[in-house]
Each structure stands twice: as C-alpha cells, then as structure tokens.
Amino acid sequence: MPDNSLWEGHRIFLPELREKVLKRCRDCRFFVKIRGREEERWGCVAGVPGYGTLRVRVPETVPAVEILKKAGKDGLFGALSRGDPEAGACGLYRGRQENWKAKENVFHK
Ligand code: SF4
C-alpha cells in the first residue's frame, strides 16, 4: 500500500505516533540549555516539577540552581542524562511548533 500514509515500510503508525517516532529530542520543547557556573549543557526538563506539566513556561536556558531547587540533585542529574539532541523522542515529546499551534487554537476559540 504505497499511497497509504499510515504505512511506513512494513509497519503501521498512527499519525500522532509517527510524529513522535520520527522526532528527536532537539525538536522537543523540554530540551533546553542548562546553565551551570562554568558551562552550559543540554538537558531535558520534562521531569522537573512545573516544567513537565507546562504550568511554567519552559525557557530556552534554565539555570542549574533552579533545577536543583525544584527537583534536587537527582532531578538535575536526570535532566542532564537526557542531553543527547539526536536521541529519539520519548512519549513526553512536545514539539516547539505544536505549542504555538495549540496557543493559536486557544486564541481563536
Ligand atoms: S523527547 Fe522526551 S527525553 Fe527528549 S527532550 Fe522531550 S521529553 Fe525529554
């Protein structure tokens, strides 16, 4: 079925799942620069209280001290351990563009 968009080779993907499978962490809104005293490293703040639920806007750069306050040492190490921009997206993936689309929909209701 070459014209069927649900088929990817011999596998079947639901459209929203296909998006997550093809995306990388670098495209995710939770993927941010974490700024320490001497260096900046990439990391994922999806597990940090506030950011993960999107109650707080996720900035492009987050101070490491802020993550330490909100999630402790384990939270900071967890965030830094998911710092590979080429890693495949996980189930918590939220695209940066998706958020703008979602906001536009909210504003146009
Ligand atoms: S895809 Fe998952 S692991 Fe990667 S940055 Fe987003 S939430 Fe974190």
Coordinates of N, CA and C and ligand atoms in Angstrom, one line a residue:
M1 N 0.8 -1.2 0.0 CA 0.0 0.0 0.0 C 0.9 1.2 0.0
P2 N 1.5 1.6 -1.1 CA 2.4 2.7 -1.1 C 1.8 4.1 -0.9
D3 N 0.5 4.2 -1.2 CA -0.1 5.5 -1.1 C -0.8 5.8 0.3
N4 N -0.8 4.7 1.1 CA -1.4 4.8 2.4 C -0.4 5.5 3.4
S5 N -0.8 6.7 3.9 CA 0.2 7.4 4.8 C 0.3 6.7 6.2
L6 N -0.6 5.7 6.5 CA -0.4 5.0 7.8 C 0.7 4.0 7.7
W7 N 1.1 3.6 6.6 CA 2.1 2.6 6.4 C 3.5 3.2 6.3
E8 N 4.4 2.7 7.1 CA 5.8 3.1 7.0 C 6.6 1.8 6.8
G9 N 6.9 1.5 5.5 CA 7.6 0.2 5.3 C 6.6 -0.9 5.6
H10 N 7.0 -1.8 6.4 CA 6.1 -2.9 6.8 C 5.4 -2.7 8.1
R11 N 5.6 -1.5 8.7 CA 5.0 -1.2 10.0 C 3.8 -0.2 9.8
I12 N 2.9 -0.3 10.7 CA 1.8 0.7 10.7 C 2.0 1.7 11.8
F13 N 1.8 3.0 11.5 CA 1.9 4.0 12.5 C 0.6 4.9 12.5
L14 N 0.1 5.1 13.7 CA -0.9 6.2 13.8 C -0.2 7.5 13.6
P15 N -0.9 8.5 13.0 CA -0.3 9.7 12.6 C 0.4 10.4 13.8
E16 N -0.2 10.5 14.9 CA 0.5 11.2 16.1 C 1.6 10.4 16.6
L17 N 1.6 9.1 16.5 CA 2.7 8.2 16.9 C 3.9 8.4 16.0
R18 N 3.6 8.4 14.7 CA 4.6 8.6 13.6 C 5.4 9.8 13.9
E19 N 4.7 10.9 14.3 CA 5.4 12.2 14.6 C 6.4 12.0 15.7
K20 N 6.1 11.3 16.8 CA 7.0 11.1 17.9 C 8.1 10.1 17.5
V21 N 7.9 9.2 16.7 CA 8.9 8.2 16.3 C 10.0 8.9 15.4
L22 N 9.5 9.8 14.6 CA 10.5 10.5 13.7 C 11.2 11.7 14.3
K23 N 10.7 12.2 15.4 CA 11.3 13.4 16.0 C 12.5 13.0 16.9
R24 N 13.3 14.0 17.2 CA 14.4 13.9 18.0 C 14.3 14.8 19.2
C25 N 15.1 14.6 20.3 CA 15.0 15.4 21.5 C 15.2 16.9 21.1
R26 N 16.1 17.1 20.2 CA 16.4 18.5 19.8 C 15.2 19.3 19.4
D27 N 14.2 18.6 18.9 CA 12.9 19.3 18.5 C 11.9 19.5 19.6
C28 N 12.2 19.0 20.7 CA 11.2 19.0 21.8 C 11.3 20.3 22.7
R29 N 10.2 20.7 23.1 CA 10.2 22.0 23.9 C 10.8 21.8 25.3
F30 N 10.9 20.6 25.8 CA 11.6 20.3 27.1 C 13.1 20.2 27.0
F31 N 13.6 20.2 25.8 CA 15.1 20.1 25.6 C 15.6 21.5 25.7
V32 N 16.4 21.8 26.7 CA 16.9 23.2 27.0 C 18.4 23.2 27.3
K33 N 18.9 24.4 27.3 CA 20.3 24.5 27.8 C 20.2 24.7 29.3
I34 N 21.0 23.9 30.0 CA 21.1 24.0 31.5 C 22.4 24.7 31.8
R35 N 22.3 25.9 32.4 CA 23.5 26.7 32.7 C 24.0 26.5 34.1
G36 N 25.2 26.1 34.2 CA 25.9 25.9 35.5 C 26.8 27.1 35.7
R37 N 27.7 27.0 36.7 CA 28.5 28.2 37.0 C 29.6 28.3 35.9
E38 N 30.1 27.2 35.3 CA 31.2 27.3 34.4 C 30.8 26.9 33.0
E39 N 29.8 26.2 32.8 CA 29.4 25.7 31.5 C 27.9 25.5 31.3
E40 N 27.6 25.4 30.0 CA 26.2 25.1 29.7 C 26.1 23.7 29.0
R41 N 25.1 22.9 29.4 CA 24.9 21.6 28.8 C 23.5 21.4 28.4
W42 N 23.2 20.6 27.4 CA 21.8 20.3 27.0 C 21.2 19.3 28.0
G43 N 19.9 19.5 28.2 CA 19.2 18.5 29.1 C 17.7 18.6 28.9
C44 N 17.0 17.7 29.5 CA 15.6 17.6 29.4 C 14.9 17.9 30.7
V45 N 14.0 18.9 30.7 CA 13.4 19.3 32.0 C 11.9 18.8 32.1
A46 N 11.6 17.7 31.3 CA 10.3 17.2 31.4 C 10.0 16.6 32.8
G47 N 11.0 16.1 33.5 CA 10.8 15.6 34.8 C 10.8 16.6 36.0
V48 N 11.1 17.8 35.7 CA 11.2 18.8 36.7 C 9.8 19.4 37.0
P49 N 9.4 19.4 38.3 CA 8.1 19.9 38.6 C 7.8 21.3 38.1
G50 N 6.7 21.5 37.5 CA 6.3 22.8 36.9 C 6.6 22.8 35.4
Y51 N 7.8 22.5 35.0 CA 8.0 22.5 33.6 C 7.3 21.3 32.9
G52 N 7.4 20.1 33.5 CA 6.8 18.9 32.9 C 5.3 19.0 32.7
T53 N 4.6 19.7 33.5 CA 3.2 19.9 33.4 C 2.9 21.2 32.5
L54 N 3.9 21.9 32.2 CA 3.8 23.1 31.4 C 3.0 24.2 32.2
R55 N 3.0 24.1 33.5 CA 2.4 25.2 34.3 C 3.3 26.4 34.2
V56 N 4.6 26.2 34.1 CA 5.6 27.2 34.0 C 6.1 27.2 32.5
R57 N 6.2 28.4 31.9 CA 6.8 28.4 30.6 C 8.2 27.8 30.6
V58 N 8.5 27.0 29.6 CA 9.8 26.4 29.5 C 10.7 27.4 28.8
P59 N 11.7 28.0 29.4 CA 12.6 28.9 28.8 C 13.7 28.1 27.9
E60 N 14.4 28.8 27.1 CA 15.4 28.2 26.3 C 16.6 27.8 27.1
T61 N 16.9 28.6 28.2 CA 18.0 28.3 29.1 C 17.5 28.3 30.5
V62 N 17.9 27.2 31.3 CA 17.4 27.1 32.7 C 18.7 27.0 33.5
P63 N 18.7 27.9 34.6 CA 19.9 27.8 35.5 C 19.8 26.4 36.2
A64 N 21.0 25.8 36.4 CA 21.1 24.5 37.1 C 20.6 24.7 38.5
V65 N 20.8 25.8 39.1 CA 20.4 26.1 40.5 C 18.9 26.0 40.6
E66 N 18.2 26.4 39.6 CA 16.7 26.4 39.6 C 16.2 24.9 39.6
I67 N 16.9 24.1 38.8 CA 16.5 22.7 38.8 C 16.8 22.0 40.1
L68 N 18.0 22.4 40.7 CA 18.4 21.8 42.0 C 17.3 22.1 43.0
K69 N 16.8 23.4 43.0 CA 15.8 23.8 44.0 C 14.5 23.0 43.8
K70 N 14.1 22.8 42.5 CA 12.8 22.2 42.2 C 12.8 20.7 42.3
A71 N 13.9 20.1 41.8 CA 13.9 18.6 41.7 C 15.1 17.9 42.4
G72 N 16.0 18.7 43.1 CA 17.1 18.2 43.8 C 18.2 17.7 42.9
K73 N 19.2 17.1 43.5 CA 20.4 16.6 42.8 C 20.0 15.5 41.8
D74 N 19.1 14.6 42.2 CA 18.7 13.5 41.3 C 18.0 14.1 40.1
G75 N 17.2 15.1 40.3 CA 16.5 15.7 39.2 C 17.4 16.4 38.2
L76 N 18.5 17.0 38.7 CA 19.4 17.7 37.9 C 20.2 16.6 37.1
F77 N 20.7 15.6 37.7 CA 21.4 14.5 37.0 C 20.5 13.9 36.0
G78 N 19.2 13.7 36.3 CA 18.3 13.1 35.4 C 18.1 13.9 34.2
A79 N 18.0 15.2 34.4 CA 17.8 16.2 33.3 C 19.1 16.2 32.4
L80 N 20.2 16.1 33.0 CA 21.5 16.2 32.2 C 21.7 14.8 31.5
S81 N 21.2 13.7 32.1 CA 21.4 12.4 31.4 C 20.6 12.3 30.1
R82 N 19.6 13.1 29.9 CA 18.8 13.1 28.7 C 19.2 14.3 27.8
G83 N 20.5 14.5 27.7 CA 21.0 15.6 26.9 C 21.5 15.4 25.5
D84 N 21.2 14.2 25.0 CA 21.6 13.9 23.6 C 20.6 14.5 22.6
P85 N 21.0 15.5 21.8 CA 20.0 16.1 20.9 C 19.5 15.1 19.8
E86 N 20.3 14.1 19.5 CA 20.0 13.1 18.5 C 19.2 11.9 19.0
A87 N 18.9 11.9 20.3 CA 18.2 10.7 20.8 C 16.7 10.8 20.3
G88 N 16.1 9.6 20.1 CA 14.7 9.6 19.7 C 13.8 10.1 20.7
A89 N 12.8 10.8 20.3 CA 11.8 11.4 21.2 C 11.1 10.3 22.0
C90 N 10.8 10.7 23.3 CA 10.1 9.7 24.2 C 8.6 10.1 24.1
G91 N 7.8 9.4 25.0 CA 6.4 9.6 25.0 C 5.9 11.0 25.5
L92 N 6.9 11.7 26.1 CA 6.5 13.0 26.7 C 6.8 14.2 25.7
Y93 N 7.2 13.8 24.5 CA 7.6 14.8 23.5 C 6.5 15.8 23.2
R94 N 7.0 17.1 23.2 CA 6.1 18.2 22.8 C 6.9 19.1 21.9
G95 N 6.4 19.1 20.7 CA 7.1 19.9 19.7 C 7.0 21.4 20.0
R96 N 8.0 22.2 19.7 CA 8.0 23.6 19.9 C 6.9 24.3 19.1
Q97 N 6.8 23.8 17.8 CA 5.7 24.3 16.9 C 4.3 24.0 17.4
E98 N 4.2 22.7 18.0 CA 2.9 22.3 18.4 C 2.3 23.3 19.4
N99 N 3.1 23.8 20.3 CA 2.7 24.7 21.3 C 2.1 26.0 20.7
W100 N 2.8 26.5 19.7 CA 2.3 27.7 19.1 C 0.9 27.4 18.4
K101 N 0.8 26.2 17.7 CA -0.4 25.9 17.1 C -1.5 25.8 18.2
A102 N -1.2 25.1 19.3 CA -2.2 25.0 20.4 C -2.6 26.3 20.9
K103 N -1.7 27.3 21.0 CA -2.0 28.6 21.5 C -2.9 29.3 20.5
E104 N -2.5 29.2 19.2 CA -3.4 29.8 18.2 C -4.8 29.3 18.3
N105 N -5.0 28.0 18.5 CA -6.3 27.5 18.6 C -7.0 28.0 19.8
V106 N -6.3 28.2 20.9 CA -7.0 28.7 22.1 C -7.4 30.2 21.9
F107 N -6.6 31.0 21.2 CA -6.9 32.3 20.9 C -8.0 32.5 19.9
H108 N -8.2 31.5 19.0 CA -9.2 31.7 18.0 C -10.5 31.1 18.4
K109 N -10.7 30.5 19.6 CA -11.9 29.9 20.0 C -12.9 31.0 20.4
Ligands
SF4_1 S1 11.6 13.9 23.7 FE1 11.4 13.1 25.9 S2 13.5 12.9 26.6 FE2 13.6 14.1 24.7 S3 13.6 16.2 25.4 FE3 11.5 15.7 25.0 S4 10.6 15.0 26.9 FE4 12.9 15.0 27.1

